Structure formats: structure tokens, C-alpha cells
N, C-alpha and C. Protein backbone atom coordinates (compact mmCIF):
# COMPACT_ATOMS: atom_id res chain seq x y z
N UNK A 1 0.83 -1.18 -0.01
CA UNK A 1 -0.01 -0.01 0.01
C UNK A 1 0.88 1.25 0.00
N UNK A 2 1.89 1.25 0.82
CA UNK A 2 2.79 2.42 0.93
C UNK A 2 3.53 2.62 -0.38
N UNK A 3 3.89 1.51 -1.03
CA UNK A 3 4.59 1.61 -2.32
C UNK A 3 3.71 2.28 -3.37
N UNK A 4 2.39 1.99 -3.36
CA UNK A 4 1.48 2.63 -4.33
C UNK A 4 1.43 4.13 -4.11
N UNK A 5 1.44 4.56 -2.84
CA UNK A 5 1.41 6.00 -2.55
C UNK A 5 2.69 6.67 -3.04
N UNK A 6 3.83 5.98 -2.88
CA UNK A 6 5.09 6.53 -3.36
C UNK A 6 5.12 6.63 -4.88
N UNK A 7 4.62 5.57 -5.54
CA UNK A 7 4.54 5.60 -7.00
C UNK A 7 3.62 6.70 -7.49
N UNK A 8 2.49 6.88 -6.83
CA UNK A 8 1.56 7.94 -7.18
C UNK A 8 2.19 9.31 -6.99
N UNK A 9 2.90 9.48 -5.89
CA UNK A 9 3.55 10.75 -5.60
C UNK A 9 4.65 11.05 -6.62
N UNK A 10 5.40 10.02 -7.03
CA UNK A 10 6.44 10.19 -8.05
C UNK A 10 5.81 10.59 -9.40
N UNK A 11 4.71 9.95 -9.71
CA UNK A 11 4.03 10.26 -10.98
C UNK A 11 3.49 11.68 -10.95
N UNK A 12 2.93 12.10 -9.83
CA UNK A 12 2.43 13.48 -9.72
C UNK A 12 3.59 14.47 -9.81
N UNK A 13 4.69 14.15 -9.18
CA UNK A 13 5.87 15.01 -9.23
C UNK A 13 6.40 15.15 -10.64
N UNK A 14 6.44 14.04 -11.35
CA UNK A 14 6.90 14.06 -12.74
C UNK A 14 5.97 14.89 -13.61
N UNK A 15 4.67 14.76 -13.37
CA UNK A 15 3.69 15.55 -14.12
C UNK A 15 3.84 17.03 -13.82
N UNK A 16 4.05 17.39 -12.58
CA UNK A 16 4.23 18.78 -12.19
C UNK A 16 5.50 19.35 -12.84
N UNK A 17 6.57 18.59 -12.83
CA UNK A 17 7.82 19.04 -13.42
C UNK A 17 7.65 19.25 -14.93
N UNK A 18 6.94 18.34 -15.58
CA UNK A 18 6.69 18.46 -17.01
C UNK A 18 5.84 19.71 -17.29
N UNK A 19 4.84 19.95 -16.46
CA UNK A 19 3.97 21.13 -16.63
C UNK A 19 4.77 22.42 -16.47
N UNK A 20 5.63 22.48 -15.48
CA UNK A 20 6.49 23.66 -15.26
C UNK A 20 7.40 23.87 -16.45
N UNK A 21 7.99 22.81 -16.94
CA UNK A 21 8.87 22.86 -18.07
C UNK A 21 8.15 23.43 -19.31
N UNK A 22 6.96 22.87 -19.60
CA UNK A 22 6.21 23.30 -20.76
C UNK A 22 5.77 24.74 -20.67
N UNK A 23 5.32 25.16 -19.47
CA UNK A 23 4.90 26.56 -19.27
C UNK A 23 6.10 27.48 -19.44
N UNK A 24 7.22 27.14 -18.83
CA UNK A 24 8.41 27.95 -18.93
C UNK A 24 8.88 28.07 -20.38
N UNK A 25 8.85 26.95 -21.08
CA UNK A 25 9.27 26.92 -22.49
C UNK A 25 8.43 27.90 -23.30
N UNK A 26 7.13 27.87 -23.08
CA UNK A 26 6.24 28.82 -23.82
C UNK A 26 6.48 30.24 -23.42
N UNK A 27 6.60 30.51 -22.13
CA UNK A 27 6.80 31.88 -21.65
C UNK A 27 8.14 32.43 -22.14
N UNK A 28 9.19 31.60 -22.13
CA UNK A 28 10.49 32.07 -22.57
C UNK A 28 10.49 32.31 -24.08
N UNK A 29 9.64 31.63 -24.81
CA UNK A 29 9.52 31.85 -26.24
C UNK A 29 8.81 33.18 -26.49
N UNK A 30 7.82 33.47 -25.67
CA UNK A 30 7.04 34.68 -25.85
C UNK A 30 7.71 35.93 -25.31
N UNK A 31 8.54 35.80 -24.29
CA UNK A 31 9.14 36.94 -23.59
C UNK A 31 10.65 36.77 -23.46
N UNK A 32 11.33 37.82 -23.07
CA UNK A 32 12.76 37.72 -22.72
C UNK A 32 12.88 36.88 -21.47
N UNK A 33 13.98 36.14 -21.38
CA UNK A 33 14.22 35.32 -20.21
C UNK A 33 14.16 36.16 -18.93
N UNK A 34 14.72 37.35 -19.01
CA UNK A 34 14.78 38.19 -17.81
C UNK A 34 13.41 38.75 -17.43
N UNK A 35 12.47 38.76 -18.37
CA UNK A 35 11.12 39.29 -18.08
C UNK A 35 10.21 38.23 -17.44
N UNK A 36 10.62 37.00 -17.46
CA UNK A 36 9.83 35.90 -16.88
C UNK A 36 10.44 35.56 -15.54
N UNK A 37 9.63 35.55 -14.49
CA UNK A 37 10.16 35.13 -13.19
C UNK A 37 9.49 33.83 -12.77
N UNK A 38 10.01 33.25 -11.71
CA UNK A 38 9.50 31.98 -11.21
C UNK A 38 8.01 32.11 -10.86
N UNK A 39 7.63 33.23 -10.32
CA UNK A 39 6.21 33.43 -9.95
C UNK A 39 5.29 33.38 -11.18
N UNK A 40 5.75 33.92 -12.31
CA UNK A 40 4.94 33.84 -13.55
C UNK A 40 4.68 32.37 -13.91
N UNK A 41 5.71 31.59 -13.80
CA UNK A 41 5.59 30.15 -14.14
C UNK A 41 4.70 29.42 -13.16
N UNK A 42 4.92 29.65 -11.88
CA UNK A 42 4.14 28.92 -10.86
C UNK A 42 2.69 29.38 -10.82
N UNK A 43 2.44 30.65 -11.05
CA UNK A 43 1.07 31.15 -11.08
C UNK A 43 0.29 30.44 -12.20
N UNK A 44 0.89 30.36 -13.35
CA UNK A 44 0.22 29.69 -14.49
C UNK A 44 0.04 28.19 -14.23
N UNK A 45 1.01 27.61 -13.54
CA UNK A 45 0.93 26.18 -13.25
C UNK A 45 -0.04 25.87 -12.09
N UNK A 46 -0.33 26.91 -11.30
CA UNK A 46 -1.21 26.73 -10.15
C UNK A 46 -0.52 26.01 -9.01
N UNK A 47 0.77 26.28 -8.84
CA UNK A 47 1.52 25.68 -7.73
C UNK A 47 2.28 26.77 -7.00
N UNK A 48 2.87 26.40 -5.88
CA UNK A 48 3.65 27.38 -5.10
C UNK A 48 5.08 27.47 -5.62
N UNK A 49 5.73 28.56 -5.28
CA UNK A 49 7.13 28.75 -5.65
C UNK A 49 7.99 27.65 -5.01
N UNK A 50 7.63 27.23 -3.82
CA UNK A 50 8.35 26.18 -3.15
C UNK A 50 8.32 24.89 -3.94
N UNK A 51 7.18 24.58 -4.54
CA UNK A 51 7.06 23.41 -5.38
C UNK A 51 7.97 23.51 -6.60
N UNK A 52 8.09 24.71 -7.13
CA UNK A 52 9.00 24.90 -8.27
C UNK A 52 10.42 24.47 -7.89
N UNK A 53 10.85 24.94 -6.70
CA UNK A 53 12.22 24.67 -6.28
C UNK A 53 12.45 23.20 -5.88
N UNK A 54 11.39 22.46 -5.71
CA UNK A 54 11.55 21.00 -5.52
C UNK A 54 12.05 20.37 -6.81
N UNK A 55 11.60 20.94 -7.94
CA UNK A 55 11.90 20.35 -9.25
C UNK A 55 13.10 21.00 -9.94
N UNK A 56 13.33 22.29 -9.69
CA UNK A 56 14.40 23.02 -10.37
C UNK A 56 15.14 23.87 -9.34
N UNK A 57 16.45 23.88 -9.44
CA UNK A 57 17.30 24.62 -8.52
C UNK A 57 17.03 26.12 -8.62
N UNK A 58 16.77 26.60 -9.85
CA UNK A 58 16.57 28.02 -10.08
C UNK A 58 15.96 28.20 -11.48
N UNK A 59 15.58 29.43 -11.76
CA UNK A 59 15.08 29.73 -13.10
C UNK A 59 16.20 29.51 -14.10
N UNK A 60 17.42 29.92 -13.78
CA UNK A 60 18.55 29.71 -14.67
C UNK A 60 18.80 28.23 -14.93
N UNK A 61 18.64 27.42 -13.91
CA UNK A 61 18.80 25.96 -14.09
C UNK A 61 17.76 25.42 -15.05
N UNK A 62 16.55 25.90 -14.93
CA UNK A 62 15.48 25.47 -15.86
C UNK A 62 15.80 25.93 -17.29
N UNK A 63 16.28 27.15 -17.43
CA UNK A 63 16.66 27.66 -18.75
C UNK A 63 17.75 26.79 -19.33
N UNK A 64 18.75 26.42 -18.54
CA UNK A 64 19.83 25.59 -18.99
C UNK A 64 19.31 24.22 -19.49
N UNK A 65 18.35 23.66 -18.79
CA UNK A 65 17.75 22.39 -19.20
C UNK A 65 17.03 22.53 -20.52
N UNK A 66 16.26 23.63 -20.67
CA UNK A 66 15.55 23.89 -21.92
C UNK A 66 16.53 24.01 -23.08
N UNK A 67 17.57 24.78 -22.86
CA UNK A 67 18.59 24.96 -23.91
C UNK A 67 19.24 23.61 -24.26
N UNK A 68 19.59 22.85 -23.24
CA UNK A 68 20.24 21.54 -23.47
C UNK A 68 19.30 20.61 -24.26
N UNK A 69 18.04 20.61 -23.92
CA UNK A 69 17.07 19.75 -24.63
C UNK A 69 16.94 20.17 -26.09
N UNK A 70 16.85 21.47 -26.34
CA UNK A 70 16.72 21.94 -27.70
C UNK A 70 18.00 21.68 -28.51
N UNK A 71 19.16 21.85 -27.88
CA UNK A 71 20.42 21.56 -28.57
C UNK A 71 20.52 20.08 -28.90
N UNK A 72 20.10 19.23 -27.98
CA UNK A 72 20.14 17.77 -28.22
C UNK A 72 19.21 17.37 -29.35
N UNK A 73 18.02 17.98 -29.39
CA UNK A 73 17.08 17.70 -30.50
C UNK A 73 17.66 18.13 -31.83
N UNK A 74 18.26 19.33 -31.85
CA UNK A 74 18.85 19.83 -33.08
C UNK A 74 20.01 18.92 -33.52
N UNK A 75 20.84 18.52 -32.58
CA UNK A 75 21.97 17.65 -32.93
C UNK A 75 21.50 16.32 -33.47
N UNK A 76 20.44 15.77 -32.91
CA UNK A 76 19.89 14.51 -33.41
C UNK A 76 19.37 14.70 -34.84
N UNK A 77 18.78 15.85 -35.11
CA UNK A 77 18.32 16.15 -36.47
C UNK A 77 19.50 16.26 -37.41
N UNK A 78 20.57 16.95 -36.98
CA UNK A 78 21.77 17.07 -37.82
C UNK A 78 22.35 15.68 -38.15
N UNK A 79 22.38 14.81 -37.16
CA UNK A 79 22.95 13.49 -37.36
C UNK A 79 22.10 12.70 -38.37
N UNK A 80 20.78 12.78 -38.24
CA UNK A 80 19.88 12.10 -39.17
C UNK A 80 20.04 12.67 -40.57
N UNK A 81 20.18 13.99 -40.65
CA UNK A 81 20.38 14.64 -41.93
C UNK A 81 21.66 14.13 -42.60
N UNK A 82 22.77 14.09 -41.84
CA UNK A 82 24.04 13.65 -42.40
C UNK A 82 23.97 12.19 -42.84
N UNK A 83 23.24 11.37 -42.10
CA UNK A 83 23.10 9.94 -42.47
C UNK A 83 22.33 9.78 -43.78
N UNK A 84 21.51 10.78 -44.14
CA UNK A 84 20.71 10.70 -45.35
C UNK A 84 21.50 11.10 -46.61
N UNK A 85 22.68 11.69 -46.40
CA UNK A 85 23.51 12.11 -47.56
C UNK A 85 24.25 10.91 -48.13
N UNK A 86 24.54 10.96 -49.44
CA UNK A 86 25.29 9.84 -50.06
C UNK A 86 26.67 9.67 -49.42
N UNK A 87 27.08 8.42 -49.25
CA UNK A 87 28.38 8.12 -48.64
C UNK A 87 29.54 8.67 -49.42
N UNK A 88 29.39 8.76 -50.76
CA UNK A 88 30.49 9.21 -51.60
C UNK A 88 30.49 10.71 -51.82
N UNK A 89 29.63 11.44 -51.14
CA UNK A 89 29.59 12.90 -51.27
C UNK A 89 30.88 13.49 -50.72
N UNK A 90 31.51 14.39 -51.44
CA UNK A 90 32.77 15.01 -50.93
C UNK A 90 32.54 15.69 -49.56
N UNK A 91 33.55 15.58 -48.73
CA UNK A 91 33.45 16.13 -47.36
C UNK A 91 33.16 17.64 -47.37
N UNK A 92 33.75 18.34 -48.34
CA UNK A 92 33.52 19.78 -48.41
C UNK A 92 32.03 20.08 -48.66
N UNK A 93 31.41 19.30 -49.50
CA UNK A 93 29.98 19.48 -49.77
C UNK A 93 29.12 19.06 -48.58
N UNK A 94 29.57 18.04 -47.84
CA UNK A 94 28.88 17.61 -46.65
C UNK A 94 28.92 18.74 -45.61
N UNK A 95 30.08 19.35 -45.45
CA UNK A 95 30.19 20.47 -44.51
C UNK A 95 29.28 21.63 -44.92
N UNK A 96 29.25 21.94 -46.18
CA UNK A 96 28.37 23.02 -46.68
C UNK A 96 26.89 22.67 -46.45
N UNK A 97 26.54 21.43 -46.72
CA UNK A 97 25.14 20.99 -46.50
C UNK A 97 24.77 21.07 -45.02
N UNK A 98 25.70 20.67 -44.15
CA UNK A 98 25.45 20.75 -42.71
C UNK A 98 25.32 22.20 -42.26
N UNK A 99 26.21 23.07 -42.77
CA UNK A 99 26.11 24.49 -42.42
C UNK A 99 24.76 25.07 -42.85
N UNK A 100 24.30 24.67 -44.02
CA UNK A 100 22.99 25.15 -44.50
C UNK A 100 21.88 24.62 -43.58
N UNK A 101 21.98 23.36 -43.19
CA UNK A 101 20.99 22.78 -42.30
C UNK A 101 20.96 23.49 -40.94
N UNK A 102 22.14 23.79 -40.42
CA UNK A 102 22.24 24.50 -39.15
C UNK A 102 21.60 25.89 -39.26
N UNK A 103 21.91 26.58 -40.37
CA UNK A 103 21.36 27.92 -40.56
C UNK A 103 19.83 27.85 -40.67
N UNK A 104 19.31 26.87 -41.40
CA UNK A 104 17.87 26.70 -41.51
C UNK A 104 17.23 26.42 -40.16
N UNK A 105 17.87 25.55 -39.38
CA UNK A 105 17.34 25.21 -38.05
C UNK A 105 17.33 26.44 -37.15
N UNK A 106 18.42 27.18 -37.16
CA UNK A 106 18.49 28.38 -36.30
C UNK A 106 17.44 29.42 -36.71
N UNK A 107 17.27 29.61 -38.01
CA UNK A 107 16.35 30.62 -38.49
C UNK A 107 14.90 30.19 -38.36
N UNK A 108 14.62 28.92 -38.70
CA UNK A 108 13.22 28.50 -38.78
C UNK A 108 12.68 27.75 -37.58
N UNK A 109 13.56 27.16 -36.79
CA UNK A 109 13.11 26.42 -35.61
C UNK A 109 13.29 27.25 -34.35
N UNK A 110 14.51 27.72 -34.13
CA UNK A 110 14.77 28.53 -32.93
C UNK A 110 14.31 29.95 -33.13
N UNK A 111 14.59 30.50 -34.29
CA UNK A 111 14.20 31.86 -34.57
C UNK A 111 15.23 32.87 -34.06
N UNK A 112 15.24 34.03 -34.71
CA UNK A 112 16.20 35.08 -34.39
C UNK A 112 16.04 35.56 -32.95
N UNK A 113 14.81 35.72 -32.54
CA UNK A 113 14.55 36.25 -31.19
C UNK A 113 15.15 35.32 -30.12
N UNK A 114 14.90 34.02 -30.26
CA UNK A 114 15.43 33.06 -29.28
C UNK A 114 16.93 32.93 -29.36
N UNK A 115 17.48 32.98 -30.58
CA UNK A 115 18.95 32.91 -30.71
C UNK A 115 19.59 34.14 -30.08
N UNK A 116 18.95 35.28 -30.21
CA UNK A 116 19.47 36.49 -29.55
C UNK A 116 19.52 36.29 -28.05
N UNK A 117 18.47 35.71 -27.50
CA UNK A 117 18.41 35.44 -26.05
C UNK A 117 19.53 34.49 -25.63
N UNK A 118 19.73 33.43 -26.41
CA UNK A 118 20.74 32.46 -26.05
C UNK A 118 22.13 33.08 -26.15
N UNK A 119 22.40 33.87 -27.17
CA UNK A 119 23.70 34.51 -27.27
C UNK A 119 23.92 35.51 -26.15
N UNK A 120 22.88 36.21 -25.74
CA UNK A 120 23.00 37.10 -24.59
C UNK A 120 23.38 36.32 -23.35
N UNK A 121 22.76 35.18 -23.17
CA UNK A 121 23.08 34.33 -22.00
C UNK A 121 24.52 33.80 -22.10
N UNK A 122 24.95 33.43 -23.29
CA UNK A 122 26.31 32.93 -23.47
C UNK A 122 27.30 34.01 -23.11
N UNK A 123 27.02 35.22 -23.58
CA UNK A 123 27.96 36.33 -23.32
C UNK A 123 27.98 36.79 -21.88
N UNK A 124 26.82 36.77 -21.25
CA UNK A 124 26.74 37.26 -19.87
C UNK A 124 27.00 36.15 -18.83
N UNK A 125 26.92 34.91 -19.26
CA UNK A 125 27.12 33.79 -18.33
C UNK A 125 26.03 33.68 -17.30
N UNK A 126 24.78 34.13 -17.65
CA UNK A 126 23.69 34.15 -16.68
C UNK A 126 23.08 32.78 -16.44
N UNK A 127 23.25 31.86 -17.33
CA UNK A 127 22.68 30.52 -17.15
C UNK A 127 23.64 29.49 -17.74
N UNK A 128 23.50 28.27 -17.26
CA UNK A 128 24.35 27.20 -17.76
C UNK A 128 24.08 26.93 -19.22
N UNK A 129 25.05 27.21 -20.05
CA UNK A 129 24.90 27.03 -21.48
C UNK A 129 25.91 26.06 -22.06
N UNK A 130 26.42 25.20 -21.20
CA UNK A 130 27.44 24.23 -21.61
C UNK A 130 26.91 23.32 -22.74
N UNK A 131 25.62 23.10 -22.75
CA UNK A 131 25.04 22.23 -23.80
C UNK A 131 25.19 22.82 -25.19
N UNK A 132 25.30 24.14 -25.26
CA UNK A 132 25.45 24.81 -26.53
C UNK A 132 26.91 25.01 -26.88
N UNK A 133 27.74 25.39 -25.92
CA UNK A 133 29.11 25.73 -26.22
C UNK A 133 30.13 24.66 -25.83
N UNK A 134 29.73 23.65 -25.11
CA UNK A 134 30.66 22.64 -24.65
C UNK A 134 31.13 21.76 -25.80
N UNK A 135 32.39 21.37 -25.74
CA UNK A 135 32.96 20.54 -26.80
C UNK A 135 32.45 19.11 -26.80
N UNK A 136 31.70 18.74 -25.79
CA UNK A 136 31.13 17.42 -25.75
C UNK A 136 29.84 17.31 -26.57
N UNK A 137 29.45 18.38 -27.17
CA UNK A 137 28.21 18.44 -27.94
C UNK A 137 28.30 17.51 -29.16
N UNK A 138 27.22 16.84 -29.47
CA UNK A 138 27.14 15.92 -30.60
C UNK A 138 27.49 16.63 -31.94
N UNK A 139 27.08 17.85 -32.07
CA UNK A 139 27.35 18.60 -33.32
C UNK A 139 28.83 18.66 -33.58
N UNK A 140 29.64 18.90 -32.57
CA UNK A 140 31.09 18.99 -32.75
C UNK A 140 31.67 17.64 -33.15
N UNK A 141 31.14 16.58 -32.62
CA UNK A 141 31.59 15.25 -33.02
C UNK A 141 31.26 14.97 -34.48
N UNK A 142 30.12 15.44 -34.94
CA UNK A 142 29.72 15.27 -36.33
C UNK A 142 30.65 16.02 -37.26
N UNK A 143 30.96 17.27 -36.90
CA UNK A 143 31.87 18.07 -37.73
C UNK A 143 33.26 17.44 -37.75
N UNK A 144 33.70 16.99 -36.57
CA UNK A 144 35.02 16.34 -36.49
C UNK A 144 35.06 15.11 -37.39
N UNK A 145 34.00 14.31 -37.42
CA UNK A 145 34.02 13.10 -38.25
C UNK A 145 34.04 13.46 -39.73
N UNK A 146 33.40 14.55 -40.12
CA UNK A 146 33.44 14.97 -41.52
C UNK A 146 34.86 15.42 -41.87
N UNK A 147 35.46 16.19 -40.98
CA UNK A 147 36.85 16.64 -41.22
C UNK A 147 37.81 15.46 -41.30
N UNK A 148 37.66 14.51 -40.39
CA UNK A 148 38.52 13.30 -40.41
C UNK A 148 38.37 12.54 -41.72
N UNK A 149 37.14 12.41 -42.19
CA UNK A 149 36.91 11.71 -43.45
C UNK A 149 37.59 12.47 -44.61
N UNK A 150 37.46 13.78 -44.59
CA UNK A 150 38.12 14.61 -45.63
C UNK A 150 39.62 14.52 -45.56
N UNK A 151 40.20 14.39 -44.39
CA UNK A 151 41.64 14.25 -44.25
C UNK A 151 42.09 12.88 -44.76
N UNK A 152 41.33 11.84 -44.38
CA UNK A 152 41.70 10.48 -44.83
C UNK A 152 41.62 10.34 -46.35
N UNK A 153 40.68 10.99 -46.96
CA UNK A 153 40.50 10.89 -48.39
C UNK A 153 41.44 11.77 -49.16
N UNK A 154 42.13 12.67 -48.47
CA UNK A 154 43.03 13.61 -49.13
C UNK A 154 42.36 14.86 -49.62
N UNK A 155 41.07 14.97 -49.40
CA UNK A 155 40.34 16.16 -49.82
C UNK A 155 40.77 17.38 -49.00
N UNK A 156 41.05 17.17 -47.75
CA UNK A 156 41.54 18.23 -46.84
C UNK A 156 42.99 17.91 -46.46
N UNK A 157 43.70 18.95 -46.11
CA UNK A 157 45.05 18.78 -45.57
C UNK A 157 45.04 19.35 -44.13
N UNK A 158 45.94 18.85 -43.30
CA UNK A 158 45.98 19.29 -41.91
C UNK A 158 46.45 20.76 -41.79
N UNK A 159 47.07 21.28 -42.82
CA UNK A 159 47.52 22.67 -42.75
C UNK A 159 46.34 23.61 -42.93
């Protein structure tokens, strides 16, 4: 019986966290990050600020999670895109195609307004943005593998 209560409480907690995440994602899309506060998110979710902090360390931590999730989705899309290209396509053309895909994603998926916000955060260091700028990012591994292939084939030189 006690186990059922714990499972129900975990499920409710997960649902609350998801709700907070989705509300924050929408609000941050509509407004500047700095214009949205925790109270705006919790008021819309119908929960207390204390409940917010059970799920997220801070507003900046939530922003960092949102950015990381969006970067991971974009990187997965880039990987799928690269896998759809012909194996014998020259590495230089693969890089150009990837750059075009990245530009399209930034312009059409994230949008200029959101990219401006992310770059402001990167420059000011106001929130954890390691998912975007960290070298462990999948995008960098993809670019590295294209460059390695170009070096192996002689299309690129290390100089």
C-alpha cells in the first residue's frame, strides 16, 4: 500500500515538473528570459514557488535544461540529416550541407529572437549554457568526423 502511494507521488511530481517545463518553455519563447520570473511560471501552473524549487534549482537551471534539450534535439536532427546524404559525397559538400541545415534550423526552428536570447546568455554567463558551447556536444563530433573523413580521403590537408 505504501509503495502505491510513493509511486503515485512520483508520478504526480513528474507531471508537475513536465507542466512547469512546458509553461516555462512557452513563456520564454514569448518573452525575454529576464522578463519571466518563477512566480509567472508557478502562477500559471497553479503551484507554489516552493514546489517549483523542488523540481528546479533556479530559473537559470530550468533555462539551462531547456537549452540543453533543444540543442540535443537539433543535434539529433543534424545526425539524421548527415546519415541521409550519399556516402560518396565530398566532405567539403557535406560540410556546406550541414552548415545550411544549421542555418535553416536556427532561422526556422529557434528563430532570431530566441537565438538572440541564447547569445546574450552565453555572453553574460547568466545561465548554464554548456550544452550549446561545450565541446562534448554531438554537433562537434559530427563536424570532427566529416573533417577526419576529408583528411583520410586527401580532400583536406591538416595545414
